[in-house]
Amino acid sequence: MTTNKLFDGESAKVMVKGLRETFSSGKTKSYAWRISQLRSILKFVRCHEKEILDALRSDLAKPDFESSIYEICLIKNSCKLAIKKLKCWMKPEKVSTTLLTFPSTAEILAEPLGVVLIIAAWNFPFLISLDPVIGAIAAGNTVVLKPSEVSPATSALLAKYVGEYMDSSAVKVVEGAIPETSALLEQKWDKIFYTGNSKVGRIVMSAAAKHLTPVVLELGGKSPVIVDSDIDLKVAVRRIISGKWGCNNGQACIAPDYIITTKDFAPTLVDCLKLYLEKFYGEEPLKSKDISRIVNSNHFNRLIKLLDDDKVSDKIVHGGQRDINNLKISPTILLDIPDDSLIMSDEIFGPLLAILTVDHLEDSFKIINSRPKPLAAYLFTNNKKLKEKFVSDVSAGGMLINDTTLHLSVPTLPFGGVGESGMGGYHGKFSFDTFSHKKAVLYRTYLGDAPQKYPPYTPQNLKFLKAAIKGSFCDILRAVFC
Ligand code: NAD
């Protein structure tokens, strides 16, 4: 765990003061500054890809394949999109006005918030740290990034290269754990963007409340997958495996957490899952290089406790092997688990997949809706009515039909939670909006100063103003002439 003994409340205060001065100078507001910083991020990523892969391998034994796609490519795309669209995003949006304000024009200006704090989690430590930074910079803010101490190699890499490539008077990285984050949270920010678990989310939100600072909370939850029998089973199973074990070995906020399927279909589904798990990870998955390890012994022990819970120990139908020395747990499936087992109480966040069975698939909606709202919800079916019911009746941060996790890669969709899975969202233009204030500006001239607005108040003037508010020319004419 990295702790930065030199960084305390006083250091945080001085840092924020400096960033506020930079922001007040106005330099981060210009298009030129924003573009140059976004280009610097892109340059940093392009020039140091190998080191980024090395850091992710050191922190999580993350396969280079996954790091290249889910961390590096996504960041490059996010940066390129911001560079391409920035001018358009920054353009004031002209909007219509009303008769009451006639003659006038109006626009909405996206103005930067000021000094923002980004606190990141360890599971996609590169993506989750830099993606919000891209949004914050594009929107013209100064930024402090606090990467996760649980992924120290990536944290150190970010501190080194953000310092080297970016404007150090406007963008800072603070490494550290709880003491450093607490020192940062004592300060007054213009926005706090936090990614992590909901317990710390509550700490962040109460610290922010002291200063009336708005927050974005990117949290997690138990993301369900409903599996119908009317599907292309092989494709569905490959996509479930890819979202569960092929995304950081289940340590992903939108990884499938539990499956709901019918009692009749469950054996067929389990057989197919087993078939492809063996195809992908071999007979000895603990030795596979294509699967991440568990991040540390705390999380390893947490997962083993879920697995060794008396209520589920006889429910393991696949996997269950563990290697404490290398912090590996094999892809594991548990079938027909009781609702009151430990594994169903909290987000699994690891390679264990729970399967619940129901008599009728429609019963799954009740199960999902009786729990806190998840970050993602998935459905595999060809049934049109079921799709419609799922989309209209299930509340989740995002949802995906006939696949898992990929909605995260679509920048035209907002990414974020609802209820217990978080608040606010980002990605693409939504990132820019998240770090901007939409300022309403109305321009008037000295024309059209309707005398009806002023005392003495008369019934006729009241009629006139009501008509103007309603936007009805006819009513205005009636008020004036009748
Ligand atoms: P973590 O342990 O890295 O903690 C997140 C951040 O909070 C770190 O920077 C850490 O230093 C800080 N922190 C920890 N304890 C603190 C405290 N007491 N006070 C102040 N700051 C503190 O990550 P985690 O919480 O284990 O992350 C996993 C969780 O994050 C899961 O629930 C996952 O679903 C969620 N997650 C959500 C998203 C998303 O985009 N919605 C993405 C990734 C992870």
XYZ file of C-alpha atoms and ligand atoms in Angstrom:
526
model
C 0.000 0.000 0.000
C 1.422 3.393 -0.948
C 1.217 6.014 1.732
C 2.584 9.404 1.069
C 3.888 10.584 4.439
C 4.552 14.049 3.109
C 0.995 14.639 2.004
C -1.317 15.906 4.735
C -4.178 18.367 5.145
C -1.822 21.341 4.816
C -0.317 19.997 1.574
C -3.808 19.398 0.209
C -4.811 22.950 1.107
C -1.761 24.450 -0.596
C -2.319 22.274 -3.664
C -5.960 23.286 -4.024
C -5.049 26.955 -3.523
C -2.510 26.721 -6.363
C -5.000 25.010 -8.647
C -7.611 27.619 -7.845
C -5.149 30.348 -8.804
C -4.462 28.572 -12.087
C -8.191 28.278 -12.718
C -8.758 31.934 -11.863
C -6.069 32.959 -14.343
C -8.450 31.658 -17.025
C -5.855 29.636 -18.887
C -7.669 26.288 -18.593
C -10.771 27.777 -20.205
C -9.235 28.272 -23.632
C -9.769 25.782 -26.415
C -6.021 25.809 -27.117
C -5.112 24.754 -23.565
C -7.721 22.000 -23.416
C -6.679 20.566 -26.777
C -2.987 20.662 -25.908
C -3.642 18.765 -22.656
C -5.814 16.163 -24.372
C -3.108 15.664 -26.988
C -0.564 15.254 -24.192
C -2.633 12.460 -22.639
C -2.801 10.728 -26.012
C 0.944 11.145 -26.480
C 1.655 9.755 -23.013
C -0.479 6.679 -23.712
C 1.017 6.124 -27.172
C 4.607 6.512 -25.999
C 4.343 4.288 -22.916
C 2.050 1.443 -23.890
C 4.521 -1.223 -22.845
C 4.984 0.314 -19.393
C 1.214 0.582 -18.979
C 0.840 -3.117 -19.833
C 3.673 -3.957 -17.412
C 2.052 -1.970 -14.596
C -1.302 -3.680 -15.112
C 0.390 -7.078 -15.202
C 2.200 -6.240 -11.983
C -0.964 -5.024 -10.215
C -3.437 -7.679 -11.377
C -1.629 -10.187 -13.628
C -3.980 -8.691 -16.179
C -3.453 -10.335 -19.593
C -1.950 -7.853 -22.081
C -4.845 -8.649 -24.418
C -7.420 -7.380 -21.893
C -5.274 -4.389 -20.904
C -4.818 -3.398 -24.542
C -8.554 -3.498 -25.234
C -10.251 -2.417 -22.008
C -7.699 0.037 -20.664
C -5.474 1.408 -23.422
C -7.771 1.333 -26.473
C -10.718 2.748 -24.552
C -8.611 5.617 -23.202
C -7.178 6.389 -26.629
C -10.668 6.397 -28.132
C -12.028 8.573 -25.377
C -9.199 11.048 -25.868
C -9.486 11.058 -29.658
C -13.227 11.633 -29.456
C -12.769 14.580 -27.078
C -10.114 16.075 -29.375
C -12.357 15.644 -32.417
C -15.529 16.969 -30.812
C -14.240 19.578 -28.374
C -15.013 22.605 -30.534
C -18.550 21.402 -31.041
C -19.024 20.555 -27.327
C -17.776 24.006 -26.307
C -20.113 25.855 -28.669
C -22.886 27.735 -26.875
C -26.241 26.119 -27.548
C -28.731 28.636 -28.962
C -32.233 28.137 -27.604
C -35.611 29.757 -28.223
C -37.121 32.353 -25.870
C -40.638 33.362 -24.854
C -43.119 36.107 -25.631
C -42.667 37.454 -22.117
C -39.008 38.220 -22.899
C -39.591 39.411 -26.493
C -37.353 40.620 -28.069
C -34.478 38.465 -26.758
C -32.035 35.690 -27.586
C -30.786 32.936 -25.315
C -27.990 30.421 -25.093
C -26.639 27.754 -22.804
C -22.940 28.051 -22.046
C -20.946 25.065 -20.812
C -18.648 26.634 -18.253
C -15.935 24.750 -16.355
C -16.650 24.098 -12.689
C -13.208 24.966 -11.320
C -11.086 22.568 -9.274
C -12.193 18.940 -9.361
C -11.129 15.843 -7.476
C -11.122 12.409 -9.111
C -10.759 9.390 -6.836
C -10.228 6.118 -8.682
C -10.554 2.399 -7.922
C -8.072 -0.415 -8.587
C -9.826 -2.819 -10.933
C -9.339 -0.952 -14.225
C -6.828 1.399 -12.649
C -5.675 3.065 -15.846
C -9.058 3.501 -17.522
C -10.952 4.539 -14.407
C -8.299 7.114 -13.485
C -7.729 8.749 -16.851
C -11.189 8.607 -18.412
C -12.735 11.140 -16.011
C -9.551 13.262 -16.270
C -10.201 13.506 -20.026
C -13.726 14.792 -19.337
C -12.535 17.236 -16.682
C -9.789 18.669 -18.928
C -12.077 18.845 -21.974
C -14.492 20.872 -19.866
C -11.689 23.276 -18.851
C -11.142 22.403 -15.193
C -8.068 21.983 -13.054
C -7.789 18.478 -11.641
C -6.414 16.373 -8.831
C -6.352 12.648 -9.554
C -6.042 10.201 -6.660
C -5.416 6.746 -8.146
C -5.999 3.633 -6.054
C -3.256 2.483 -3.704
C -4.497 -1.081 -4.272
C -2.936 -0.988 -7.764
C 0.393 0.669 -6.841
C 2.269 0.117 -10.110
C -0.408 1.879 -12.164
C -0.692 4.595 -9.534
C 3.078 5.259 -9.728
C 2.992 5.233 -13.529
C 0.171 7.781 -13.589
C 1.957 10.024 -11.089
C 5.143 9.906 -13.157
C 3.694 10.498 -16.611
C 0.828 12.846 -15.812
C 3.489 14.968 -14.088
C 5.748 14.734 -17.109
C 3.234 15.247 -19.919
C 0.621 17.581 -18.503
C 0.497 21.160 -17.287
C 1.599 20.736 -13.680
C -0.015 24.008 -12.626
C -3.415 22.535 -13.526
C -3.265 18.747 -13.269
C -1.872 16.899 -10.245
C -1.709 13.298 -9.130
C -1.714 12.500 -5.428
C -0.727 8.950 -4.593
C -1.813 7.402 -1.343
C -4.438 5.613 0.674
C -7.032 6.616 3.283
C -5.006 9.381 5.044
C -4.184 11.141 1.782
C -7.732 10.740 0.413
C -9.132 12.022 3.709
C -6.829 15.068 3.540
C -8.064 15.735 0.020
C -11.702 15.263 1.014
C -11.402 17.949 3.705
C -10.833 20.564 1.007
C -13.457 22.494 -0.887
C -13.845 21.159 -4.444
C -16.127 22.160 -7.274
C -16.885 18.529 -8.063
C -15.814 15.165 -6.707
C -15.857 12.197 -9.055
C -15.472 8.958 -7.106
C -15.247 5.387 -8.392
C -15.317 2.555 -5.880
C -17.468 0.781 -3.325
C -20.612 2.289 -1.838
C -19.273 2.350 1.746
C -16.564 4.816 0.760
C -19.078 6.464 -1.586
C -21.015 7.473 1.521
C -17.845 8.890 3.115
C -17.165 10.904 -0.038
C -20.712 12.205 -0.196
C -20.790 13.330 3.417
C -17.414 15.095 3.037
C -18.766 16.814 -0.083
C -21.961 17.857 1.698
C -19.962 20.091 4.065
C -19.059 22.322 1.128
C -22.192 21.677 -0.953
C -19.925 20.061 -3.530
C -21.695 18.046 -6.220
C -20.565 14.445 -6.568
C -20.545 11.723 -9.149
C -20.487 8.296 -7.548
C -19.521 5.433 -9.847
C -20.333 2.482 -7.619
C -21.071 -1.184 -8.200
C -23.706 -3.737 -7.327
C -24.968 -7.151 -8.251
C -25.508 -7.109 -12.015
C -27.992 -9.832 -13.004
C -28.220 -11.818 -16.235
C -31.534 -13.336 -17.232
C -31.088 -16.267 -19.609
C -34.027 -17.523 -21.655
C -33.981 -20.910 -23.389
C -34.894 -19.335 -26.721
C -31.355 -18.197 -27.596
C -28.259 -19.057 -29.585
C -26.798 -20.853 -26.586
C -23.178 -21.046 -27.732
C -22.962 -17.352 -28.585
C -24.742 -16.395 -25.365
C -22.412 -18.515 -23.234
C -19.283 -17.140 -24.904
C -20.549 -13.607 -24.257
C -21.345 -14.359 -20.622
C -17.869 -15.855 -20.108
C -16.222 -12.913 -21.822
C -18.046 -10.407 -19.575
C -17.459 -12.406 -16.424
C -14.026 -14.034 -16.561
C -12.613 -12.250 -19.614
C -12.954 -8.864 -17.955
C -10.426 -8.921 -15.123
C -11.663 -12.281 -13.822
C -14.969 -10.940 -12.558
C -13.375 -7.937 -10.846
C -15.368 -5.493 -12.953
C -18.190 -3.255 -11.831
C -20.469 -4.467 -14.654
C -19.405 -8.125 -14.618
C -22.339 -10.551 -14.556
C -22.862 -11.259 -10.859
C -25.647 -13.816 -10.939
C -27.710 -15.580 -13.588
C -31.415 -16.239 -13.377
C -32.767 -18.983 -15.586
C -35.506 -21.606 -15.464
C -35.102 -24.872 -13.554
C -35.581 -26.785 -16.808
C -32.935 -24.886 -18.748
C -30.252 -24.575 -16.030
C -28.531 -27.955 -16.680
C -28.157 -27.193 -20.427
C -26.764 -23.749 -19.639
C -24.302 -25.085 -17.061
C -23.062 -27.794 -19.453
C -22.386 -25.219 -22.154
C -20.653 -22.850 -19.696
C -18.394 -25.703 -18.573
C -17.610 -26.664 -22.168
C -16.458 -23.166 -23.112
C -14.672 -22.474 -19.828
C -12.533 -25.517 -20.492
C -12.008 -24.503 -24.127
C -10.907 -21.004 -23.110
C -8.899 -21.650 -19.938
C -7.913 -25.326 -20.236
C -8.175 -28.128 -17.725
C -6.023 -26.267 -15.230
C -7.441 -22.726 -15.249
C -5.308 -21.707 -12.273
C -2.326 -21.941 -14.623
C -3.950 -20.013 -17.462
C -2.154 -16.829 -18.508
C -5.396 -15.512 -19.974
C -7.033 -14.744 -16.670
C -6.229 -12.059 -14.073
C -5.417 -12.902 -10.496
C -7.320 -11.606 -7.482
C -5.915 -8.186 -6.661
C -4.730 -8.901 -3.104
C -5.073 -11.289 -0.156
C -7.921 -9.260 1.412
C -10.058 -9.713 -1.663
C -8.866 -13.327 -2.076
C -9.957 -14.154 1.501
C -13.254 -12.322 1.020
C -14.037 -14.479 -2.022
C -12.967 -17.723 -0.322
C -15.350 -16.888 2.525
C -18.210 -16.620 0.004
C -17.191 -19.955 -1.472
C -16.815 -21.723 1.863
C -20.165 -20.533 3.209
C -21.970 -23.669 4.484
C -25.070 -22.652 2.573
C -23.346 -22.957 -0.815
C -20.433 -25.377 -0.407
C -22.474 -28.220 -1.960
C -23.713 -25.980 -4.790
C -20.438 -25.713 -6.715
C -20.975 -27.332 -10.098
C -17.762 -26.109 -11.700
C -14.380 -24.834 -10.493
C -13.793 -23.876 -6.887
C -10.006 -24.416 -7.073
C -7.784 -21.854 -5.417
C -4.074 -21.040 -5.288
C -3.371 -18.868 -2.297
C 0.274 -18.276 -3.247
C -0.596 -16.760 -6.614
C -3.948 -15.304 -5.489
C -5.840 -17.251 -8.141
C -9.341 -18.679 -8.002
C -10.580 -20.709 -10.943
C -13.788 -19.757 -12.785
C -16.478 -21.118 -10.487
C -20.188 -21.743 -11.001
C -22.634 -22.277 -8.159
C -26.070 -23.585 -9.027
C -29.378 -23.165 -7.220
C -28.034 -21.088 -4.401
C -30.346 -19.921 -1.640
C -31.256 -16.275 -1.515
C -29.931 -15.890 2.045
C -26.406 -17.144 1.257
C -23.419 -14.814 1.690
C -22.754 -14.808 -2.034
C -26.169 -13.209 -2.663
C -25.746 -10.549 0.023
C -23.180 -8.332 -1.677
C -21.460 -7.704 -5.009
C -19.256 -10.770 -5.744
C -16.533 -8.874 -7.624
C -14.557 -11.980 -8.505
C -14.630 -15.218 -10.508
C -17.650 -16.809 -8.805
C -20.871 -16.930 -10.803
C -24.102 -17.667 -8.972
C -27.085 -19.201 -10.771
C -30.600 -18.850 -9.379
C -33.415 -20.893 -10.875
C -37.079 -19.981 -11.238
C -40.160 -21.790 -12.534
C -41.022 -19.032 -15.010
C -38.570 -16.513 -16.427
C -40.958 -13.630 -15.655
C -40.281 -14.350 -11.942
C -36.771 -12.942 -12.444
C -38.088 -9.383 -12.639
C -39.429 -9.687 -9.101
C -36.065 -10.989 -7.838
C -34.113 -8.183 -9.491
C -36.537 -5.470 -8.443
C -36.538 -6.650 -4.820
C -32.801 -5.867 -4.618
C -30.864 -2.574 -4.810
C -30.745 -1.219 -8.344
C -27.770 -2.732 -10.200
C -25.173 -0.940 -12.313
C -25.951 -3.214 -15.267
C -28.638 -5.729 -16.160
C -28.442 -8.262 -18.976
C -30.985 -10.371 -20.809
C -30.430 -13.161 -23.330
C -33.534 -13.897 -25.354
C -35.117 -13.753 -28.783
C -38.518 -13.114 -27.278
C -39.687 -9.619 -28.225
C -42.215 -9.315 -25.399
C -39.652 -10.364 -22.809
C -37.185 -7.771 -24.118
C -39.834 -5.048 -23.911
C -40.836 -6.058 -20.383
C -37.186 -6.154 -19.289
C -36.449 -2.693 -20.687
C -39.579 -1.170 -19.184
C -39.771 -2.987 -15.831
C -36.146 -3.322 -14.679
C -34.257 -0.327 -13.346
C -30.460 -0.404 -13.735
C -27.616 1.997 -14.531
C -27.488 0.509 -18.017
C -28.735 -2.588 -19.773
C -27.688 -4.805 -22.598
C -29.726 -7.369 -24.490
C -27.972 -10.480 -25.804
C -24.486 -9.546 -24.639
C -22.610 -8.396 -21.536
C -20.443 -5.373 -20.591
C -20.052 -3.941 -24.115
C -22.422 -1.025 -23.539
C -19.470 0.503 -21.657
C -17.607 0.885 -24.953
C -20.312 2.953 -26.669
C -19.492 6.632 -26.050
C -22.914 7.803 -27.196
C -24.387 6.042 -24.151
C -24.003 7.507 -20.662
C -22.251 5.237 -18.174
C -23.331 5.430 -14.553
C -25.476 3.954 -11.845
C -28.865 4.539 -10.306
C -29.863 4.190 -6.664
C -27.279 2.101 -4.787
C -25.156 1.676 -7.924
C -24.339 5.363 -8.099
C -25.300 8.786 -9.371
C -24.238 10.818 -12.370
C -22.619 9.455 -15.485
C -19.851 9.942 -18.010
C -18.242 8.778 -21.276
C -18.103 10.759 -24.515
C -20.035 14.019 -24.381
C -21.549 12.967 -21.037
C -18.058 13.320 -19.486
C -17.803 16.868 -20.780
C -21.276 17.649 -19.412
C -20.500 16.068 -16.048
C -17.605 18.460 -15.512
C -19.418 21.539 -16.881
C -22.031 23.881 -15.507
C -24.748 24.615 -18.043
C -25.055 28.365 -17.609
C -28.298 29.941 -18.816
C -27.764 33.299 -20.536
C -30.609 35.518 -21.763
C -29.796 38.602 -23.868
C -32.285 41.491 -24.007
C -32.133 44.962 -25.485
C -33.966 48.064 -24.284
C -36.822 47.397 -26.692
C -40.093 45.749 -25.728
C -40.353 47.100 -22.214
C -44.025 46.216 -21.736
C -45.615 48.807 -19.392
C -48.120 46.111 -18.310
C -45.432 44.613 -16.037
C -45.326 47.624 -13.777
C -47.707 49.055 -11.163
C -50.363 50.073 -10.883
C -51.430 46.417 -11.245
C -54.685 46.119 -13.198
C -56.824 43.129 -14.232
C -56.145 43.943 -17.903
C -52.378 44.000 -17.367
C -52.640 40.707 -15.518
C -54.453 39.237 -18.527
C -51.708 40.577 -20.797
C -48.897 39.027 -18.732
C -50.697 35.701 -18.411
C -51.069 35.612 -22.194
C -47.372 36.478 -22.649
C -46.344 33.690 -20.268
C -48.681 31.291 -22.046
C -47.067 32.373 -25.319
C -50.346 33.190 -27.044
C -50.333 36.119 -29.492
C -54.134 36.005 -29.798
C -54.606 36.301 -26.038
C -52.163 39.222 -25.947
C -54.103 41.036 -28.659
C -57.324 40.304 -26.801
C -55.808 41.697 -23.567
C -54.650 44.856 -25.310
C -57.684 45.572 -27.463
C -60.700 44.036 -25.752
P -10.494 0.979 -3.835
O -10.198 0.132 -2.652
O -9.408 1.269 -4.807
O -11.147 2.316 -3.303
C -11.527 3.342 -4.182
C -10.860 4.638 -3.788
O -11.356 5.042 -2.524
C -9.348 4.515 -3.667
O -8.745 5.587 -4.342
C -9.103 4.563 -2.172
O -7.892 5.168 -1.824
C -10.280 5.378 -1.648
N -10.650 5.022 -0.291
C -10.713 3.776 0.243
N -11.134 3.839 1.515
C -11.324 5.148 1.811
C -11.764 5.860 2.976
N -12.070 5.238 4.090
N -11.855 7.201 2.888
C -11.555 7.853 1.750
N -11.129 7.231 0.623
C -11.014 5.904 0.652
O -11.645 0.334 -4.714
P -12.911 -0.510 -4.293
O -13.837 0.311 -3.508
O -12.500 -1.851 -3.788
O -13.462 -0.694 -5.781
C -14.301 -1.720 -6.106
C -15.728 -1.194 -6.146
O -15.805 -0.146 -7.111
C -16.726 -2.221 -6.593
O -17.906 -2.071 -5.864
C -16.962 -1.873 -8.049
O -18.216 -2.300 -8.524
C -16.855 -0.381 -8.021
N -16.458 0.118 -9.322
C -17.357 0.897 -9.981
C -17.036 1.362 -11.251
C -17.997 2.205 -12.026
O -17.582 2.774 -13.026
N -19.245 2.325 -11.613
C -15.810 1.047 -11.811
C -14.929 0.281 -11.088
C -15.259 -0.184 -9.839
